[in-house]
Structure formats: C-alpha cells, structure tokens
Coordinates of C-alpha atoms and ligand atoms in Angstrom, one line a residue:
M69 CA -54.3 -37.3 -6.3
N70 CA -53.4 -40.5 -4.5
V71 CA -51.7 -39.4 -1.3
D72 CA -49.8 -42.7 -0.9
T73 CA -48.2 -42.2 -4.3
L74 CA -47.4 -38.6 -3.5
R75 CA -45.8 -39.7 -0.2
E76 CA -43.7 -42.4 -2.0
A77 CA -42.6 -39.9 -4.6
A78 CA -41.7 -37.3 -1.9
L79 CA -39.6 -40.0 -0.3
V80 CA -37.7 -40.7 -3.5
I81 CA -37.0 -36.9 -3.8
S82 CA -35.9 -36.6 -0.2
N83 CA -33.6 -39.7 -0.5
S84 CA -32.1 -38.7 -3.9
E85 CA -28.4 -37.8 -4.1
Y86 CA -28.6 -36.2 -7.6
L87 CA -32.1 -35.2 -8.6
I88 CA -32.6 -33.6 -12.0
A89 CA -35.8 -32.2 -13.5
L90 CA -37.1 -32.1 -17.1
T91 CA -39.9 -29.6 -17.8
G92 CA -42.1 -28.8 -20.7
A93 CA -44.9 -26.3 -21.7
G94 CA -47.3 -27.7 -19.1
I95 CA -45.4 -26.2 -16.2
S96 CA -46.1 -22.7 -17.6
K97 CA -49.8 -23.4 -18.4
E98 CA -50.9 -22.0 -15.0
S99 CA -49.0 -18.9 -15.8
N100 CA -51.4 -18.5 -18.7
I101 CA -48.9 -19.5 -21.4
P102 CA -50.5 -21.9 -23.9
T103 CA -48.9 -25.3 -24.4
F104 CA -48.1 -26.6 -28.0
R105 CA -50.3 -29.6 -28.3
G106 CA -52.9 -29.2 -25.6
E107 CA -56.6 -28.1 -26.1
D108 CA -55.6 -24.5 -26.8
G109 CA -52.2 -25.5 -28.0
L110 CA -50.2 -23.3 -30.3
W111 CA -49.7 -26.0 -33.0
R112 CA -53.5 -26.5 -33.1
T113 CA -53.9 -22.8 -34.1
Y114 CA -50.8 -22.0 -36.0
D115 CA -48.9 -23.8 -38.8
V116 CA -45.5 -24.9 -37.4
M117 CA -44.0 -25.1 -40.9
E118 CA -44.9 -21.5 -41.5
L119 CA -43.5 -20.2 -38.2
A120 CA -40.9 -22.4 -36.6
T121 CA -38.6 -23.7 -39.4
P122 CA -35.5 -22.1 -41.0
S123 CA -37.1 -22.2 -44.4
A124 CA -40.2 -20.3 -43.0
F125 CA -37.9 -17.6 -41.8
V126 CA -36.2 -17.3 -45.3
R127 CA -39.6 -17.3 -47.0
N128 CA -41.4 -14.8 -44.7
P129 CA -39.3 -13.3 -41.9
T130 CA -42.0 -10.6 -41.2
L131 CA -44.6 -13.3 -40.5
V132 CA -42.2 -15.2 -38.2
W133 CA -41.3 -12.1 -36.3
E134 CA -44.9 -11.1 -35.9
W135 CA -45.6 -14.4 -34.2
Y136 CA -42.6 -14.2 -31.9
E137 CA -43.5 -10.6 -31.1
W138 CA -47.0 -11.8 -30.1
R139 CA -45.5 -14.6 -27.9
Q140 CA -43.0 -12.2 -26.3
G141 CA -45.8 -9.8 -25.6
L142 CA -47.9 -12.6 -24.0
I143 CA -45.0 -14.0 -21.9
S144 CA -43.9 -10.5 -20.7
K145 CA -47.3 -10.2 -18.9
C146 CA -47.0 -13.7 -17.3
D147 CA -45.4 -14.6 -14.0
P148 CA -43.8 -17.8 -12.7
N149 CA -46.3 -20.0 -10.7
P150 CA -46.0 -22.2 -7.6
A151 CA -44.5 -25.0 -9.7
H152 CA -41.6 -22.8 -10.9
N153 CA -41.1 -21.5 -7.4
T154 CA -41.0 -24.9 -5.8
L155 CA -38.1 -25.9 -8.1
V156 CA -36.3 -22.8 -7.1
R157 CA -36.7 -23.8 -3.4
W158 CA -35.4 -27.3 -4.2
E159 CA -32.4 -25.9 -5.9
E160 CA -31.7 -23.6 -3.0
R161 CA -32.0 -26.6 -0.6
G162 CA -29.4 -28.4 -2.7
L163 CA -32.0 -31.1 -3.5
L164 CA -32.4 -30.3 -7.3
K165 CA -29.0 -30.4 -9.0
T166 CA -30.1 -29.4 -12.6
L167 CA -33.2 -28.3 -14.4
I168 CA -33.4 -29.2 -18.0
T169 CA -36.2 -27.3 -19.8
Q170 CA -37.7 -27.5 -23.3
N171 CA -39.4 -24.1 -22.6
V172 CA -38.1 -20.9 -24.2
D173 CA -40.3 -18.6 -22.1
G174 CA -37.6 -17.9 -19.5
L175 CA -39.9 -18.3 -16.5
H176 CA -37.6 -20.7 -14.7
R177 CA -34.8 -18.0 -14.6
R178 CA -37.3 -15.3 -13.8
A179 CA -38.5 -17.4 -10.8
G180 CA -34.9 -17.6 -9.6
S181 CA -33.6 -21.0 -10.9
T182 CA -29.9 -20.8 -11.8
K183 CA -28.9 -24.3 -12.7
V184 CA -31.0 -24.3 -15.9
L185 CA -30.2 -25.9 -19.3
E186 CA -32.6 -24.4 -21.9
V187 CA -32.2 -27.1 -24.6
H188 CA -34.6 -25.3 -27.1
G189 CA -33.1 -21.9 -26.6
D190 CA -34.6 -18.7 -25.2
L191 CA -37.3 -16.5 -26.8
W192 CA -35.6 -13.3 -25.6
A193 CA -32.2 -14.2 -27.1
L194 CA -31.3 -13.1 -30.6
K195 CA -28.7 -14.4 -33.1
C196 CA -27.8 -13.2 -36.6
S197 CA -29.0 -15.4 -39.4
F198 CA -25.7 -14.6 -41.2
C199 CA -22.8 -13.7 -38.9
D200 CA -21.9 -14.7 -35.3
Y201 CA -23.6 -11.9 -33.6
Q202 CA -25.7 -12.8 -30.5
G203 CA -27.9 -10.3 -28.5
R204 CA -30.9 -10.1 -26.3
L205 CA -34.2 -8.3 -26.2
N206 CA -35.5 -6.8 -22.9
K207 CA -38.9 -6.1 -24.4
P208 CA -41.0 -7.6 -27.2
A209 CA -39.5 -7.1 -30.7
S210 CA -41.1 -4.6 -33.0
G211 CA -40.6 -5.5 -36.7
I212 CA -37.6 -7.5 -37.9
P213 CA -34.5 -6.6 -35.8
A214 CA -31.3 -6.0 -37.9
C215 CA -27.9 -7.2 -37.0
P216 CA -25.7 -4.3 -35.7
L217 CA -22.6 -6.0 -37.2
C218 CA -23.7 -7.1 -40.7
G219 CA -27.2 -5.6 -41.1
K220 CA -28.8 -8.9 -41.9
H221 CA -32.0 -10.2 -40.2
L222 CA -31.7 -11.2 -36.6
R223 CA -33.8 -14.3 -35.5
P224 CA -34.9 -15.6 -32.1
D225 CA -32.2 -17.8 -30.7
V226 CA -34.5 -20.8 -30.3
V227 CA -34.3 -24.3 -31.9
W228 CA -36.6 -24.6 -34.8
F229 CA -37.9 -27.9 -36.3
G230 CA -35.3 -29.5 -38.4
E231 CA -32.4 -27.8 -36.5
S232 CA -30.0 -29.5 -34.1
L233 CA -29.6 -28.6 -30.5
D234 CA -26.7 -26.6 -29.2
R235 CA -23.7 -28.9 -28.8
A236 CA -22.3 -27.2 -25.7
I237 CA -25.6 -27.4 -23.9
M238 CA -26.2 -31.0 -25.0
S239 CA -22.8 -32.1 -23.6
Q240 CA -23.8 -30.5 -20.3
V241 CA -27.1 -32.3 -20.4
Y242 CA -25.6 -35.7 -20.9
T243 CA -23.0 -35.1 -18.2
E244 CA -25.8 -34.3 -15.8
L245 CA -27.9 -37.3 -16.9
E246 CA -24.9 -39.6 -16.2
K247 CA -24.8 -38.3 -12.6
A248 CA -28.5 -38.4 -11.9
D249 CA -30.1 -40.9 -9.5
A250 CA -33.6 -39.6 -9.9
C251 CA -35.6 -37.6 -12.4
I252 CA -38.8 -35.6 -12.1
V253 CA -40.6 -34.9 -15.4
I254 CA -43.1 -32.0 -15.3
G255 CA -45.6 -30.9 -18.0
T256 CA -44.3 -32.5 -21.2
S257 CA -46.0 -34.7 -23.7
A258 CA -42.7 -36.5 -24.2
L259 CA -43.2 -36.4 -28.0
V260 CA -40.1 -34.4 -29.0
Q261 CA -36.6 -35.9 -29.2
P262 CA -34.0 -35.9 -27.8
S263 CA -35.7 -34.5 -24.6
A264 CA -38.3 -37.3 -24.4
S265 CA -35.4 -39.8 -24.0
F266 CA -33.5 -37.9 -21.2
P267 CA -35.5 -39.6 -18.3
L268 CA -34.9 -43.0 -19.8
I269 CA -31.2 -42.5 -19.5
V270 CA -31.7 -42.0 -15.7
K271 CA -33.9 -45.0 -15.6
Q272 CA -31.3 -47.2 -17.4
R273 CA -28.9 -46.2 -14.6
G274 CA -31.5 -47.5 -12.0
G275 CA -32.9 -44.1 -11.2
P276 CA -36.7 -43.7 -10.6
I277 CA -38.8 -41.4 -12.8
I278 CA -41.6 -39.3 -11.3
E279 CA -44.0 -37.8 -13.8
V280 CA -46.3 -34.8 -13.1
N281 CA -48.9 -34.2 -15.7
I282 CA -52.7 -33.7 -16.0
E283 CA -52.8 -36.7 -18.4
K284 CA -50.9 -39.8 -19.4
T285 CA -48.0 -39.3 -21.9
M286 CA -45.7 -41.3 -24.1
L287 CA -43.5 -41.7 -21.1
T288 CA -46.1 -42.9 -18.6
S289 CA -45.5 -46.6 -19.2
A290 CA -41.9 -46.2 -18.2
V291 CA -42.3 -44.0 -15.1
D292 CA -42.2 -45.2 -11.4
F293 CA -44.7 -42.6 -10.2
H294 CA -47.4 -40.8 -12.3
L295 CA -48.7 -37.9 -10.3
S296 CA -51.9 -36.9 -12.1
G297 CA -52.8 -33.2 -11.7
K298 CA -51.6 -29.6 -12.3
A299 CA -47.9 -28.9 -11.7
G300 CA -48.8 -25.7 -9.7
E301 CA -50.7 -27.9 -7.2
I302 CA -48.6 -31.1 -7.2
L303 CA -45.2 -29.5 -6.7
P304 CA -46.1 -27.6 -3.5
A305 CA -47.9 -30.7 -2.2
L306 CA -44.8 -32.7 -2.8
D307 CA -42.7 -30.0 -1.2
E308 CA -44.9 -30.2 2.0
L309 CA -44.1 -33.9 2.3
L310 CA -40.4 -33.7 1.9
T311 CA -38.4 -34.7 5.0
Ligands
APR868 N1 -49.7 -29.2 -15.2 C1 -49.0 -30.3 -15.6 N2 -49.0 -30.7 -16.9 C2 -49.8 -30.0 -17.8 C3 -50.5 -28.9 -17.4 C4 -50.4 -28.5 -16.0 N3 -51.1 -27.4 -15.5 N4 -51.2 -28.4 -18.5 C5 -50.8 -29.2 -19.5 N5 -50.0 -30.1 -19.1 C6 -49.3 -31.2 -19.9 C7 -50.2 -31.7 -21.1 O1 -51.0 -32.8 -20.7 C8 -49.0 -32.2 -22.1 O2 -48.7 -33.5 -21.8 O3 -48.2 -30.5 -20.5 C9 -47.9 -31.2 -21.7 C10 -47.6 -30.2 -22.8 O4 -47.2 -30.8 -23.9 P1 -46.8 -30.1 -25.3 O5 -47.7 -29.0 -25.6 O6 -46.5 -31.1 -26.3 O7 -45.4 -29.3 -24.9 P2 -43.9 -29.9 -24.7 O8 -43.9 -31.3 -24.3 O9 -43.2 -29.0 -23.9 O10 -43.4 -29.8 -26.2 C11 -42.1 -30.1 -26.5 O11 -42.3 -29.3 -28.8 O12 -43.3 -27.8 -30.1 C12 -42.1 -28.2 -29.6 O13 -40.2 -26.9 -29.1 C13 -41.5 -27.1 -28.7 O14 -40.4 -27.3 -26.5 C14 -41.5 -27.7 -27.3 C15 -41.5 -29.2 -27.6

C-alpha cells in the first residue's frame, strides 16, 4: 500500500465537511461472509435467477427460503471486522455523516453504525408477499414463514433483481449525496446500479472519491485515490493517519 497515497486520502477525510461512505460485500469478506462475484462469490456457485428474483419465489419459495436460511445461519456466526468498526468510530467523531450500504448482512448496525441507509434491504427483515405486513427474524428462518395477518408466504425484505429500490430510502440517499463533499467507496465491484453511480454524483459536485478494494473496479478510472488492499487493514491504517 503506497503510504503517500494513504496520507493524501487521510487528509481528504480529515478536511471533509460532509463525508459519506458507500460499502459493498467486500467490507464483510474478512468477517467470513462470501462476496457475490469474487473467487468464492455466491453468484459463481448459485443461480441468481433461481434464488433472488420475484418469479423464483413464486416458482419455488421453499428453495428460496432454504438459501436465505443458509445465509442467515452463516451471517449469525460472523462478527463485524476492523473496517466496520472504523466506520463506527468515524460516525462517533462526526466525521462520517452517512453510510450507504448495498449489504443486507446487518453487520454495520451490529458494529454500532446508526446513520445507515440499506439500499438493498436487510436479510433479517420480513415482508408479506401479499399484504402490508412487515416483521423481523431474530434467528435464522426455519421453513417458509407465514404472514400472521393473511397467512400468505413471508419473504426476506431485500431487493431482488428486477425490483426497484425503496423510494423513501432512495430519497434520503439523494439528499445525502447532494450534501456530500467527499465519498469513500469500500469493497464494491461497482457493477450494480443505481449504487455504482452514487460516488459519481459526489464527484460531479467537485468531491473527491477514495476507493478501497483488493482490485480495480468499474469505478477506479473515476476515483481520486485507489487504495489497494483489504478493507480491514486499510481502514484502521487510514484512521491512524487522521488529524
Ligand atoms: N477488502 C476490500 N475489498 C474487497 C475485499 C476486502 N477484503 N474482498 C473482496 N473485495 C472486493 C472485490 O474485489 C469486489 O470488487 O469487493 C467487491 C465485491 O464485489 P461484489 O461481489 O460484486 O459485491 P457488491 O459490489 O457488493 O455487489 C453489489 O450485487 O448481487 C448484488 O445485491 C447484491 O448488493 C449486491 C450487489
């Protein structure tokens, strides 16, 4: 990791008035949660069209729930890592204003982050596939949960492929992006819209982008600082250099 680039990025963070963060699956990799498109990525092993679309749920809700039950089981055994914890510290210091995450694993909140916008939902949240019921699991599901109001199948309250993002959350996201003067992007391949474009909105307003990733991404050509390495090592190193 180039120390001069790290120092310059730390200076940007220290001098920012309204820093926001965008995170992806890579920030939870060191917590032993697989990414989607990496070497052991979920979409390399599992068929997304059979597991993460509304039509897959209609076709085979048992299979979809078996998969989410497995993911909930895995995540319930994992803990936040130093990257998650550093973002909590920055929020507490008033340095990090908002954390936008594509992750549904809930590790940012478990670490203690409070200003979190989960644009793809939350793996532990439930909603009815028929009525307005919303609920929450506190342990991995077992079988297909039924709606206590209408008896229909409950589904994980996450955004599946082909579905639009929650309007209320998205309006908060754009409000925050309009205020931001710097953006740090951690552990995302920047392949999925609209999240992949969020940092570019900050850039258009003259705000620098800092990218933390073990490899180059679709976004790298547009960033001001590419910090190559693991988030769990780079974030604490950045924190050390903050003034
Ligand atoms: N530290 C930093 N970055 C890492 C690490 C690490 N330890 N390990 C992996 N990465 C990087 C990878 O190089 C890759 O660029 O994290 C990124 C993970 O990319 P994806 O697997 O594509 O995950 P993400 O970008 O979050 O996917 C976006 O796609 O499948 C949908 O809804 C799902 O929210 C998800 C969205």
